Amino acid sequence: MNDTPPRHKRSGLFAPIGLFLIALIAWSVWWFVLAGQVRDRLDARIEGLRASGWDVAYSGLNTTGWPFRVRIGAENVRVTAPSGHALAAPDLAAEANAWDPNKWVLVAGDGLVLTRAGKGDVAINGRVIRASVSGLTQRWPNVALELIEPRFTSQRDAEVFPISRAERIEAYLRPHLAPAGTPGVESSVDVLFRLIDAEGRPGGPVEGMARNGKLTLQIETVIEDADRLQGADAAGVFSAWTRAGGRFTNVRGEVSAGESRATLSSDVLSARPDGRLEGTLALNAQRPMAAIAGLAGSRDGAVDRAGAAGAAASTVEGGEDVAIAIVFRDGRTFLGPFALAPAPKLF
């Protein structure tokens, strides 16, 4: 009788290890191929911008994140449009999951510097400054921008920024949601903007309207003929769009400034050749006199104090709840016959 126990083949112990190594090698090859494709597409995009008149500068470009992420990082990034507007970041990183490279998250860890052509630089810092882009295979991707507790500091010799800080700023863009076959649906995008608990600079129009309180604004609209926004010239991306007859349609929103509240709506807003908005914005307002009177007391040179004071006086007859039509025409903002300030400018 043979009591010797059977001997097991050791090859069975090494098989899982071998499979793991093969999978690791295959995944690593995929990661490096993906990282190379990302760099190639980024380089091509940068060269395309430069050929269109944009200036793109950066240093220390690197690719990391193996094995599960692809991360592109760069330092001293500065992108300048033909219009002279620019955005700079001391440190900028974009990251995506290696198994889903269709969604990217961009983070500016050390803040941003916004250059407004003819107005100087504004430093933007906050607890979080990030953006995400997904649906890159769509005609229009989904874009989200988020700034948590941002602070705005105008640099030396720069025009003061109207907002000093806010609790939150958000902006979203997506392909226009409408039934298939709707005219213009394929060339339109939906936009949503939120400004939450913003504080104005001392003596500025925001502080005046809010009466030392806070300004909160939410507005959504449809941008028609958004394909035209891809072009750029010295006036900016909105210039070609405006010349082609681009419009904001189905404008809806809410605004609160101190004790004043209002809902706003407009079927159509467009822009003049100089970039100033044109059209009528209907407001159903609660206690609007406080905000308009505060605007009249602003020390901002762009505000027509006499006109704002007259508009404030005219709202007294309407009581606390009134319907107001804000009209943008001839480059100015009117409430009835009273000019309040220049019309908002797109470029």
Coordinates of C-alpha atoms in Angstrom, one line a residue, residues 57-196:
A57 CA 2.0 79.8 -23.8
Y58 CA 2.9 77.3 -21.1
S59 CA 5.8 75.5 -19.5
G60 CA 6.5 72.2 -17.7
L61 CA 3.9 70.1 -19.7
N62 CA 3.8 66.6 -18.3
T63 CA 1.7 63.4 -18.5
T64 CA 1.1 61.3 -15.4
G65 CA -1.6 59.2 -13.7
W66 CA -0.7 55.6 -14.6
P67 CA -2.4 53.2 -14.3
F68 CA -6.0 54.4 -13.8
R69 CA -5.9 58.0 -14.8
V70 CA -4.5 60.3 -17.5
R71 CA -3.4 63.6 -16.1
I72 CA -2.0 66.5 -18.2
G73 CA -0.4 69.2 -16.1
A74 CA 1.3 72.5 -17.1
E75 CA 2.6 75.6 -15.4
N76 CA 2.5 79.2 -16.3
V77 CA -0.4 78.7 -18.7
R78 CA -1.6 81.8 -20.6
V79 CA -4.2 81.8 -23.4
T80 CA -4.7 85.2 -25.1
A81 CA -7.6 85.7 -27.6
P82 CA -7.2 88.0 -30.7
S83 CA -9.4 90.5 -28.8
G84 CA -6.8 90.9 -26.1
H85 CA -8.8 89.1 -23.4
A86 CA -6.6 86.5 -21.7
L87 CA -6.7 83.9 -19.0
A88 CA -3.6 82.7 -17.1
A89 CA -3.0 80.0 -14.5
P90 CA 0.2 79.4 -12.5
D91 CA -0.8 75.7 -12.4
L92 CA -3.4 73.9 -14.5
A93 CA -4.2 70.2 -14.6
A94 CA -6.7 68.2 -16.7
E95 CA -7.6 64.6 -15.7
A96 CA -9.7 61.8 -16.9
N97 CA -10.3 58.1 -16.1
A98 CA -8.2 55.9 -18.4
W99 CA -11.2 53.7 -19.0
D100 CA -13.5 56.7 -19.8
P101 CA -11.5 59.4 -21.6
N102 CA -14.7 61.1 -22.7
K103 CA -15.0 63.1 -19.5
W104 CA -12.3 65.5 -18.3
V105 CA -12.0 67.6 -15.2
L106 CA -9.8 70.8 -15.2
V107 CA -8.5 72.3 -11.9
A108 CA -6.7 75.6 -11.4
G109 CA -5.1 74.9 -8.0
D110 CA -3.4 78.2 -7.6
G111 CA -6.2 80.5 -9.0
L112 CA -6.5 82.4 -12.3
V113 CA -5.7 85.8 -13.7
L114 CA -8.3 87.3 -16.0
T115 CA -7.1 90.0 -18.4
R116 CA -9.9 92.3 -19.7
A117 CA -8.7 94.1 -22.9
G118 CA -8.3 97.7 -22.0
K119 CA -9.3 97.2 -18.4
G120 CA -6.3 95.3 -16.9
D121 CA -5.9 92.2 -14.8
V122 CA -8.1 90.6 -12.1
A123 CA -6.8 87.9 -9.9
I124 CA -9.3 85.1 -9.1
N125 CA -8.8 82.9 -6.1
G126 CA -11.1 80.6 -4.3
R127 CA -11.6 77.3 -2.4
V128 CA -12.3 75.5 -5.7
I129 CA -11.9 76.5 -9.3
R130 CA -12.7 73.7 -11.7
A131 CA -14.5 72.8 -14.9
S132 CA -15.6 69.6 -16.5
V133 CA -16.1 68.6 -20.1
S134 CA -17.9 65.5 -21.2
G135 CA -19.6 64.2 -24.3
L136 CA -16.7 65.0 -26.5
T137 CA -18.1 63.0 -29.4
Q138 CA -21.2 65.1 -29.5
R139 CA -21.5 68.2 -31.8
W140 CA -21.6 70.2 -28.6
P141 CA -20.1 68.8 -25.4
N142 CA -21.5 69.2 -21.9
V143 CA -19.5 71.9 -20.1
A144 CA -19.7 72.8 -16.4
L145 CA -17.7 75.6 -14.6
E146 CA -17.7 75.9 -10.8
L147 CA -16.1 78.5 -8.5
I148 CA -16.6 78.0 -4.8
E149 CA -16.0 81.1 -2.6
P150 CA -14.2 83.0 -5.4
R151 CA -12.5 86.3 -4.6
F152 CA -11.8 89.0 -7.2
T153 CA -8.8 91.3 -6.8
S154 CA -8.1 94.0 -9.4
Q155 CA -4.4 94.4 -10.0
R156 CA -2.4 97.7 -10.1
D157 CA -3.7 100.2 -12.7
A158 CA -6.6 97.9 -13.6
E159 CA -10.2 98.9 -13.7
V160 CA -12.0 97.7 -10.5
F161 CA -14.0 94.5 -11.0
P162 CA -17.7 95.0 -10.0
I163 CA -17.7 92.0 -7.7
S164 CA -15.4 91.5 -4.8
R165 CA -16.4 88.0 -3.8
A166 CA -19.2 85.4 -4.0
E167 CA -20.4 82.3 -2.3
R168 CA -20.5 80.4 -5.6
I169 CA -20.5 80.9 -9.4
E170 CA -21.7 78.2 -11.7
A171 CA -22.1 78.0 -15.5
Y172 CA -23.4 75.1 -17.6
L173 CA -23.6 74.5 -21.3
R174 CA -25.2 71.6 -23.1
P175 CA -26.7 70.7 -26.5
H176 CA -30.2 72.3 -26.8
L177 CA -32.9 70.0 -25.6
A178 CA -35.8 70.2 -28.0
P179 CA -37.8 67.7 -30.1
A180 CA -36.1 66.3 -33.1
G181 CA -36.9 68.3 -36.2
T182 CA -37.2 71.6 -34.3
P183 CA -35.7 74.4 -36.5
G184 CA -32.2 75.3 -35.4
V185 CA -32.0 72.6 -32.7
E186 CA -28.7 71.2 -34.0
S187 CA -27.0 74.5 -34.0
S188 CA -28.3 75.8 -30.6
V189 CA -27.0 75.3 -27.0
D190 CA -28.6 75.7 -23.6
V191 CA -26.8 77.9 -21.1
L192 CA -27.4 78.3 -17.4
F193 CA -25.5 80.8 -15.2
R194 CA -25.7 81.2 -11.4
L195 CA -24.2 83.9 -9.2
I196 CA -24.9 83.2 -5.6

